[in-house]
Amino acid sequence: MMTAVKHMKWWGWGNEGVGFHHEDKPGFAPFVLNAVGLDLLKATKAEEPSFADLRVPASNAEASLIEALVAVSGDEYVTTDDMVRVIHTYGKSLRDLVRIRNNWIERAPDVVVYPADEAEVQGIVSAAVAANAVIIPFGGGSNIAGSLEPLPTETRTVISLDLGRLRLVLGIDEEAGLARIQAGSQGPDLEKQLNDKGWTIGHFPDSFTHSTVGGWVATRSSGMQSDKYGDIADIARGLRMVRPAGVVDIRPVPSASTGPSVREMILGSEGRLGVITEVTVQVHRTPEVREINGYLFPSWEAGIAAMHEISESDARPTVTRVSDARESGFSFATGKAKTGFDPQKVLMAYLKARGWDLEGINLSFIGFEGSASHVAYEKKIVARIVKKHGGLGVGKGPGVLYDQKKFDTPYLRDFLLDRGAAADVSETAAPWSRLNEIHDAVYAAANEAYEQIGTPGWIMSHLSHSYHSGACLYFTFAFVHDGADAIAQYDVVKRAIQQAFVDHGGTISHHHGVGREHAPWLAQDISPEGVALMSGLFATADPKKNFNPDKIITY
Ligand SMILES: Cc1cc2nc3c(=O)[nH]c(=O)nc-3n(C[C@H](O)[C@H](O)[C@H](O)COP(=O)(O)OP(=O)(O)OC[C@H]3O[C@@H](n4cnc5c(N)ncnc54)[C@H](O)[C@@H]3O)c2cc1C
């Protein structure tokens, strides 16, 4: 079957043949040994999972429904092939990776269909609902919230509806700065089509290379340049979503006073309300200058205070990011070996001479885009604020490295799993007034959880997106797991972190969505009445639970 739709490895992140390597990063092995007690130099690497060993539940698809799908999309684009069904079973969370590596597939989609256009999506939706089947829209399969998996108890036919053939930028309204993009377009493809005409979307999640604009909308995604360009909730102005009775068409107006926002109901709906086929997004002229500069702060509190002050200033950087000392240590440890002059060594010697605690450095990246004069103006404002908080600018070098490395880091989880360590992330957003409290509470909760599971664990954090009233804090955690109990151990740590978020004024997710992973905390986040409103929406819009049932909430 040749659909020309790009998929990730069935067992892990990213492209076949690409992975994380540490041999060229001399600081990495000592760092991991110190962090979680795993000796990479001695660790045995697990064999790459073999598809032949995987037990894939047989397809349960009703023959008449398959016939109906073939009548809509053609034989070539409807498949019950085991490999394709496995690729469409999970996202890429730690839980997903552990399950797939351990042969834990309770339920896979019965059939995968690749429609060519919106009319075919409508045909599939109508056929599926008429047969009381389940439809799970599939973008890039990169979510980490358990948003894709069929329910293990599902007895009806489960259709994974892959949007991968809908990948065109359909047109740009140059006067308005709006681009119509088909929902299955993956980041690099759509950005190239925009760049070729002198535009950019300005949305760059770390999963950019393998996620789609429809998936971004369906999960309320946020990219690293959101400070300037907004989250996808700001960027996506217009939408088309196929429902059993027709298409919801939200026209791309800049703002509207038309009752509760249907656009907002669709944002973050994770496939529960219908299939998004097209998104009209705000686009911007590719900037004359694009720079990411590095800064160092002597403490986490100083870094946070500086980001806060920048958010209140006249500067509007694209990226404001500051890592705590632990995460900064991680970043330094992933630096490549240098022969000859090593600027990092020189810098460390300089800082030491000036009395900096080298273990306590907080590394920050701030991005600037626009005309040369605008960038110069913003950089001046930022430099003054950084200095005021005891920080130091270290130029473009670290920023260039960060920009190059950011899409490689996702391969790290598979590298660690291959060697017996589990790593994952949790992220939240909270008011500026609560950020330090949340940071400390999450560290305490994670460390308590590590004690409970009886293994040394690691946690590190960075501020990743700033807003007027607060920011997103992003935590990465890792520990050497117990083999068979990896998921149970993971649950203890993940639960502790999520609970610390809600207990200290943060949300359960700033940009990864709810799925099944974060659903247990939703009522604590948006209140039971908030959940009741949402249940009402889903129950009315989808009374027979044909659309991705039991994601976000169970009712
Ligand atoms: C290593 C890594 C890094 C990540 N970094 C970021 C980041 O920086 N920022 C961020 O926001 N997220 C990040 N994520 C999470 C993930 O990439 C996002 O949730 C992304 O938006 C999912 O898009 P997708 O196209 O892969 O959707 P999928 O994973 O295929 O689907 C996600 C959900 O959306 C639904 N859906 C998908 N397409 C449609 C559609 N057309 N119509 C209706 N429903 C649909 C699916 O049914 C599912 O419920 C990261 C994930 C990983 C593994």
XYZ file of C-alpha atoms and ligand atoms in Angstrom:
608
model
C 0.000 0.000 0.000
C 1.577 3.308 -1.102
C -0.201 6.287 0.381
C 2.914 8.538 0.438
C 1.840 9.526 3.969
C 4.860 9.805 6.261
C 4.718 7.885 9.533
C 7.085 7.664 12.463
C 8.740 4.419 13.591
C 6.080 2.056 14.885
C 7.977 1.587 18.153
C 9.352 5.052 18.917
C 9.918 8.667 18.009
C 10.819 9.990 14.598
C 12.389 8.642 11.450
C 13.784 5.145 10.921
C 17.528 5.060 11.307
C 17.703 8.302 13.298
C 18.438 8.269 17.022
C 20.238 10.018 19.862
C 23.971 9.357 20.279
C 26.186 10.248 23.188
C 29.614 9.162 21.966
C 30.328 12.659 20.623
C 29.104 14.290 23.865
C 31.725 13.577 26.530
C 29.751 15.192 29.351
C 26.607 13.124 28.814
C 27.510 9.741 30.314
C 28.879 11.247 33.582
C 25.769 13.430 33.760
C 23.375 10.454 33.460
C 25.382 8.435 35.980
C 25.100 11.253 38.464
C 21.428 11.973 37.708
C 19.848 8.500 37.799
C 22.701 6.096 38.548
C 22.744 4.616 35.033
C 26.211 3.915 33.660
C 25.899 4.381 29.913
C 29.397 3.081 29.334
C 28.454 -0.299 30.814
C 24.739 -0.456 30.034
C 23.600 -3.077 27.542
C 21.463 -1.693 24.781
C 18.166 -3.477 24.170
C 17.637 -4.964 20.727
C 15.412 -2.924 18.431
C 11.862 -4.261 18.880
C 10.910 -6.765 16.227
C 7.546 -6.422 14.555
C 7.410 -10.181 14.065
C 7.302 -10.610 17.867
C 4.351 -8.280 18.287
C 0.912 -9.767 18.950
C -1.517 -7.562 17.092
C -5.202 -8.096 17.901
C -6.998 -9.239 14.756
C -9.055 -6.689 12.876
C -12.675 -6.792 13.844
C -13.883 -4.619 10.986
C -17.366 -5.278 9.662
C -17.109 -6.310 6.010
C -20.011 -4.089 4.952
C -18.346 -1.067 6.528
C -15.037 -1.804 4.792
C -16.974 -1.961 1.533
C -18.527 1.408 2.282
C -15.109 2.934 3.081
C -13.636 1.501 -0.119
C -16.548 2.997 -2.056
C -15.568 6.405 -0.634
C -11.748 6.384 -0.755
C -10.822 3.499 -3.014
C -9.247 0.151 -2.256
C -5.727 1.565 -2.132
C -6.543 3.861 0.761
C -8.404 1.504 3.101
C -6.316 -1.042 4.963
C -6.440 -3.615 7.734
C -2.693 -4.242 7.512
C -1.213 -5.036 10.946
C 1.744 -2.645 10.737
C -0.445 0.255 9.666
C -2.952 -0.502 12.435
C -0.159 -0.619 15.034
C 1.224 2.743 13.849
C -2.255 4.184 14.442
C -2.800 2.633 17.889
C -0.859 4.926 20.226
C 0.762 8.332 20.432
C 4.315 8.789 21.712
C 4.041 9.144 25.480
C 6.298 7.172 27.776
C 3.327 4.930 28.536
C 2.844 4.366 24.793
C 6.508 3.597 24.161
C 6.715 1.146 27.060
C 3.517 -0.600 25.976
C 4.551 -0.998 22.378
C 8.011 -2.257 23.340
C 6.431 -4.793 25.703
C 3.846 -6.142 23.345
C 0.929 -4.585 25.235
C -1.652 -3.836 22.585
C -5.074 -4.615 23.953
C -6.981 -2.941 21.153
C -5.800 -1.587 17.808
C -7.945 0.221 15.244
C -9.642 -2.310 12.976
C -9.147 -0.352 9.801
C -7.185 2.699 8.697
C -8.499 4.955 5.963
C -6.709 7.778 4.154
C -9.253 10.141 2.555
C -8.124 12.453 -0.244
C -10.265 15.465 0.570
C -13.065 16.869 2.682
C -15.777 15.225 0.582
C -14.228 11.827 1.285
C -13.959 12.659 4.998
C -17.688 13.425 4.936
C -18.359 10.114 3.183
C -16.347 8.188 5.773
C -17.978 9.967 8.717
C -21.462 9.331 7.333
C -20.732 5.648 6.653
C -19.137 5.176 10.067
C -21.935 6.815 12.009
C -24.562 4.907 9.999
C -22.795 1.663 10.993
C -22.343 2.879 14.591
C -18.583 2.580 14.289
C -15.934 4.606 16.110
C -13.840 7.226 14.291
C -10.488 8.326 15.681
C -8.948 11.141 13.637
C -5.173 10.730 13.239
C -2.752 13.593 12.491
C 0.926 12.827 13.052
C 0.422 10.477 16.011
C 2.723 12.574 18.205
C 0.433 13.280 21.164
C 1.584 12.281 24.620
C -1.722 12.405 26.464
C -3.257 9.079 25.406
C -5.528 10.861 22.927
C -5.507 8.277 20.168
C -5.822 4.792 21.616
C -9.063 2.874 21.091
C -10.762 1.844 24.339
C -9.747 -1.735 25.237
C -13.407 -2.595 25.798
C -14.618 -1.237 22.442
C -16.605 -3.891 20.566
C -17.616 -1.745 17.597
C -15.441 -1.304 14.506
C -12.745 1.288 15.191
C -11.665 3.391 12.210
C -8.480 5.399 12.353
C -9.081 8.274 9.954
C -5.642 9.449 8.843
C -5.587 13.010 7.479
C -2.125 12.585 5.943
C -3.232 13.042 2.317
C -4.728 16.452 3.110
C -1.426 18.303 3.186
C -1.693 21.395 1.022
C -1.574 25.079 1.733
C -4.697 25.925 -0.271
C -4.144 29.650 -0.541
C -2.863 32.772 1.175
C -4.844 35.960 1.634
C -1.813 38.225 1.369
C -3.729 41.291 2.395
C -4.988 39.752 5.634
C -2.036 37.477 6.415
C -4.211 34.361 6.518
C -3.414 30.948 5.035
C -5.865 28.119 4.404
C -4.140 24.865 5.239
C -5.411 21.306 4.978
C -5.558 19.652 8.387
C -3.141 16.784 7.720
C -0.218 19.046 6.738
C 2.827 18.289 8.866
C 4.983 21.152 10.181
C 7.913 21.090 7.729
C 5.653 20.621 4.689
C 3.337 23.482 5.475
C 6.163 25.791 6.574
C 8.020 25.122 3.330
C 4.930 25.922 1.263
C 4.539 29.168 3.244
C 8.258 30.065 3.152
C 8.301 29.608 -0.626
C 5.837 32.494 -0.794
C 7.630 34.589 1.853
C 5.469 33.671 4.862
C 5.814 31.745 8.131
C 3.233 30.308 10.538
C 5.407 31.047 13.598
C 4.239 27.818 15.304
C 7.115 25.487 16.167
C 6.337 22.840 18.799
C 9.256 20.502 19.582
C 7.241 17.845 17.732
C 6.988 20.122 14.666
C 8.649 17.604 12.332
C 5.977 14.935 12.927
C 2.752 16.708 13.881
C -0.044 18.313 11.863
C -1.977 21.545 11.926
C -5.208 19.604 12.602
C -3.525 17.843 15.532
C -2.245 21.161 16.883
C -5.761 22.552 16.848
C -7.299 19.379 18.304
C -4.856 19.449 21.251
C -4.449 23.243 21.751
C -0.771 23.093 20.998
C 1.844 25.717 21.722
C 5.119 26.315 19.888
C 8.417 27.692 21.104
C 7.772 31.110 19.482
C 4.363 31.551 21.066
C 5.397 34.665 23.000
C 5.260 36.644 19.778
C 3.000 34.624 17.480
C 0.577 33.149 20.031
C -0.501 29.597 20.800
C -2.378 27.670 18.118
C -5.567 28.893 19.833
C -4.582 32.425 18.764
C -3.104 31.457 15.395
C -6.054 29.337 14.155
C -8.714 31.856 13.137
C -10.935 29.768 10.858
C -11.802 26.065 10.867
C -13.728 23.487 8.914
C -14.851 20.378 10.778
C -16.845 17.501 9.337
C -19.771 16.206 11.403
C -22.379 13.566 10.518
C -24.866 16.169 9.301
C -22.401 18.416 7.493
C -19.514 20.811 7.936
C -19.026 23.322 10.759
C -17.530 26.309 8.984
C -15.933 28.921 11.234
C -14.905 31.818 9.048
C -11.552 33.500 9.772
C -12.643 36.755 11.362
C -10.166 38.510 13.653
C -12.540 38.502 16.616
C -16.246 37.938 17.137
C -19.036 38.490 19.626
C -21.272 35.626 18.580
C -22.074 33.887 21.831
C -19.897 31.171 23.371
C -17.115 30.506 20.891
C -17.656 27.412 18.738
C -14.113 27.943 17.463
C -12.902 27.539 21.044
C -15.075 24.435 21.529
C -13.322 22.795 18.597
C -9.865 23.857 19.822
C -8.668 21.072 22.106
C -11.585 18.761 21.245
C -9.229 15.805 20.498
C -11.453 14.370 17.804
C -14.533 14.207 20.019
C -16.672 16.622 18.023
C -15.778 15.734 14.444
C -12.927 15.710 11.949
C -11.112 18.981 11.260
C -10.313 19.173 7.557
C -9.009 22.693 7.162
C -7.562 25.435 9.347
C -7.111 29.082 8.392
C -4.130 30.396 10.281
C -2.516 33.763 10.798
C 0.768 33.936 8.922
C 3.576 36.488 9.025
C 6.134 37.727 6.537
C 9.413 35.845 7.074
C 11.447 38.220 9.200
C 14.530 40.081 8.030
C 16.409 39.032 11.159
C 15.965 35.931 13.314
C 18.180 35.493 16.329
C 18.171 33.401 19.480
C 20.586 34.688 22.091
C 21.930 32.960 25.188
C 21.909 34.477 28.684
C 22.986 33.147 32.072
C 21.387 33.861 35.434
C 22.910 33.208 38.852
C 19.654 31.750 40.232
C 16.273 30.405 39.096
C 14.432 33.184 40.911
C 16.534 35.811 39.102
C 15.793 34.148 35.740
C 12.040 34.026 36.422
C 11.973 37.632 37.607
C 13.792 38.704 34.439
C 11.334 36.810 32.170
C 8.461 38.430 34.053
C 9.915 41.888 33.624
C 10.563 41.257 29.928
C 6.911 40.252 29.506
C 5.915 43.648 30.961
C 8.405 45.624 28.892
C 8.182 47.084 25.389
C 10.174 44.130 24.061
C 8.188 41.279 22.504
C 10.661 38.437 22.020
C 9.593 35.293 20.155
C 11.062 32.962 22.785
C 11.583 33.476 26.498
C 13.062 30.398 28.037
C 15.027 29.859 31.202
C 16.214 26.496 32.514
C 16.810 25.836 36.178
C 20.296 24.816 37.305
C 19.601 21.114 36.827
C 18.320 21.498 33.305
C 21.169 23.872 32.492
C 23.547 21.131 33.633
C 21.774 18.774 31.233
C 22.157 21.269 28.365
C 25.864 21.711 29.059
C 26.243 17.921 29.191
C 24.763 17.480 25.712
C 27.395 19.797 24.186
C 29.583 18.166 21.550
C 33.306 17.555 22.102
C 35.501 20.397 20.906
C 39.018 20.215 19.604
C 41.079 23.350 20.074
C 39.386 26.476 21.374
C 36.349 25.662 23.544
C 34.248 28.775 24.231
C 32.263 26.973 26.961
C 35.428 26.247 28.967
C 36.602 29.838 28.603
C 33.221 31.123 29.712
C 33.161 28.859 32.770
C 36.634 30.026 33.782
C 35.511 33.624 33.410
C 32.375 33.072 35.507
C 34.343 31.243 38.194
C 36.768 34.125 38.410
C 33.784 36.457 38.893
C 32.479 34.368 41.776
C 29.610 32.514 40.019
C 28.581 29.131 41.413
C 29.076 27.002 38.299
C 26.654 24.343 39.549
C 23.943 26.967 39.964
C 23.923 28.559 36.512
C 20.502 29.021 34.904
C 20.744 29.010 31.114
C 18.293 31.148 29.192
C 17.406 31.623 25.521
C 15.614 34.653 24.214
C 14.540 34.913 20.583
C 14.103 38.040 18.488
C 12.539 38.487 15.061
C 11.724 41.434 12.857
C 13.520 44.249 11.090
C 17.150 44.822 12.070
C 16.282 48.042 13.899
C 13.384 46.429 15.781
C 15.546 43.488 16.874
C 18.300 45.874 18.002
C 15.770 47.855 20.023
C 14.347 44.756 21.723
C 17.775 43.331 22.457
C 18.729 46.563 24.201
C 15.674 46.396 26.458
C 16.328 42.737 27.244
C 20.022 43.361 27.942
C 19.121 46.037 30.491
C 16.619 43.732 32.257
C 19.008 40.770 32.254
C 21.743 42.921 33.784
C 19.379 44.271 36.420
C 18.733 40.677 37.564
C 22.410 39.792 37.760
C 22.428 37.945 34.415
C 24.914 37.928 31.596
C 24.472 37.824 27.812
C 26.582 35.162 26.080
C 25.733 35.949 22.475
C 24.299 33.958 19.606
C 26.483 30.830 19.859
C 24.399 28.873 22.416
C 21.182 30.003 20.696
C 22.332 28.616 17.344
C 23.165 25.308 19.038
C 19.790 25.220 20.795
C 17.994 25.934 17.529
C 19.855 23.077 15.831
C 19.357 20.565 18.658
C 15.715 21.169 19.508
C 14.235 18.644 17.083
C 16.833 15.976 18.027
C 16.107 15.928 21.758
C 12.826 13.966 21.300
C 14.940 10.934 20.326
C 16.425 10.849 23.825
C 13.537 8.959 25.443
C 14.031 5.949 23.152
C 17.770 6.054 23.792
C 17.170 5.909 27.559
C 14.457 3.229 27.302
C 16.904 1.123 25.288
C 19.150 1.224 28.354
C 16.577 0.724 31.115
C 15.673 4.293 32.070
C 12.269 5.945 31.735
C 11.907 9.654 30.970
C 8.891 11.839 30.307
C 7.551 15.351 30.718
C 4.726 17.215 32.475
C 3.908 20.839 31.919
C 1.670 23.450 33.473
C 0.873 27.153 33.375
C 0.297 29.362 36.384
C 0.270 33.023 37.407
C 3.676 34.662 37.916
C 2.838 34.877 41.624
C 2.732 31.055 41.943
C 5.571 29.916 39.669
C 8.329 29.547 42.253
C 5.924 27.803 44.614
C 4.925 25.325 41.870
C 8.532 24.719 40.937
C 9.437 23.816 44.533
C 6.258 21.801 45.109
C 6.821 19.695 41.988
C 10.405 18.971 42.966
C 9.271 17.917 46.459
C 6.456 15.763 45.050
C 8.702 14.047 42.508
C 11.415 13.338 45.066
C 8.846 11.879 47.443
C 7.568 9.706 44.610
C 11.087 8.458 43.861
C 11.438 7.501 47.514
C 8.148 5.652 47.305
C 9.235 3.620 44.279
C 12.675 3.154 45.797
C 14.814 4.444 42.968
C 16.917 7.564 42.545
C 15.196 9.876 40.122
C 15.845 13.068 38.272
C 13.719 16.138 37.711
C 14.529 19.347 35.887
C 12.543 22.282 34.604
C 12.358 25.304 32.390
C 10.037 28.202 31.801
C 8.998 27.839 28.175
C 6.275 30.371 27.309
C 5.521 33.748 28.905
C 2.214 35.593 29.050
C 0.988 38.823 30.597
C -0.153 37.134 33.802
C 2.008 34.044 34.052
C 4.046 31.411 32.281
C 4.355 27.755 31.381
C 6.705 25.590 33.448
C 7.891 22.407 31.768
C 9.296 19.527 33.832
C 11.297 16.540 32.596
C 11.675 13.532 34.879
C 13.670 10.316 34.590
C 14.543 7.215 36.588
C 15.935 3.722 36.099
C 12.851 1.531 35.947
C 12.159 -1.935 37.199
C 11.402 -3.620 33.886
C 7.943 -5.108 34.242
C 6.809 -2.377 36.666
C 7.950 0.566 34.578
C 4.432 1.880 34.010
C 3.370 1.441 37.639
C 6.485 3.341 38.732
C 5.888 6.006 36.117
C 2.315 6.425 37.374
C 3.521 7.162 40.901
C 5.827 9.943 39.704
C 3.471 11.361 37.071
C 0.551 11.423 39.529
C 2.600 13.238 42.154
C 3.617 15.920 39.666
C 0.127 16.433 38.229
C -1.356 16.684 41.725
C 1.266 19.260 42.706
C 0.216 21.343 39.687
C -3.443 21.587 40.704
C -2.678 21.909 44.409
C -0.510 24.956 43.767
C -2.613 26.939 41.309
C -1.441 25.498 37.991
C -3.340 23.830 35.186
C -2.984 20.103 34.436
C -1.672 20.897 30.967
C -0.584 24.047 29.181
C -0.225 22.455 25.732
C -0.303 18.648 25.697
C -4.053 18.234 26.037
C -6.028 15.899 28.281
C -6.588 12.586 26.481
C -6.769 9.784 29.012
C -3.498 10.681 30.705
C -4.606 13.931 32.333
C -8.344 13.259 32.574
C -8.275 12.232 36.270
C -7.381 15.826 37.284
C -9.744 17.714 34.986
C -12.478 18.339 37.577
C -9.890 19.710 40.012
C -8.648 22.024 37.281
C -11.853 23.409 35.742
C -14.298 22.468 38.581
C -16.974 19.725 38.526
C -19.481 22.162 37.030
C -16.994 22.918 34.273
C -16.768 19.205 33.533
C -20.573 18.979 33.582
C -20.774 21.680 30.889
C -18.257 19.827 28.771
C -20.087 16.521 29.236
C -23.253 18.205 28.034
C -21.475 19.384 24.909
C -20.022 15.976 24.035
C -23.168 14.030 24.935
C -25.337 16.247 22.741
C -22.899 16.505 19.868
C -22.097 12.792 19.839
C -24.878 10.843 21.593
C -23.684 7.432 20.426
C -20.046 8.116 21.180
C -18.866 7.598 17.620
C -16.068 10.177 17.858
C -12.969 9.170 19.836
C -14.953 8.173 22.945
C -13.806 8.753 26.505
C -10.949 11.097 25.709
C -10.795 14.259 27.854
C -13.780 13.091 29.912
C -15.732 9.892 30.433
C -19.466 10.185 30.565
C 8.862 14.653 21.704
C 7.585 15.428 21.722
C 7.627 16.812 21.781
C 6.436 17.538 21.822
N 6.492 18.904 21.858
C 5.338 19.616 21.871
C 5.385 21.045 21.909
O 6.446 21.669 21.927
N 4.195 21.700 21.909
C 3.011 21.049 21.857
O 1.977 21.692 21.839
N 2.952 19.695 21.847
C 4.082 18.977 21.839
N 4.021 17.604 21.815
C 2.714 16.931 21.797
C 2.108 16.706 20.389
O 3.071 16.856 19.395
C 0.943 17.641 20.184
O -0.110 17.245 21.019
C 0.447 17.754 18.729
O -0.398 18.865 18.662
C -0.280 16.531 18.231
O -0.450 16.672 16.829
P -0.587 15.398 15.883
O -0.820 15.894 14.518
O 0.559 14.499 16.078
O -1.916 14.763 16.465
P -2.227 13.240 16.873
O -1.284 12.796 17.915
O -2.354 12.412 15.674
O -3.672 13.420 17.523
C -3.850 14.102 18.731
C -5.334 14.236 19.036
O -5.940 15.119 18.098
C -6.945 14.457 17.353
N -6.828 14.914 15.966
C -5.707 14.910 15.192
N -5.985 15.423 13.988
C -7.307 15.760 13.997
C -8.195 16.320 13.047
N -7.795 16.658 11.823
N -9.495 16.499 13.402
C -9.924 16.182 14.641
N -9.128 15.652 15.582
C -7.836 15.443 15.265
C -6.673 12.976 17.518
O -7.857 12.208 17.389
C -6.110 12.940 18.924
O -7.168 12.965 19.848
C 5.193 16.855 21.797
C 5.172 15.451 21.724
C 6.354 14.743 21.688
C 6.324 13.252 21.630
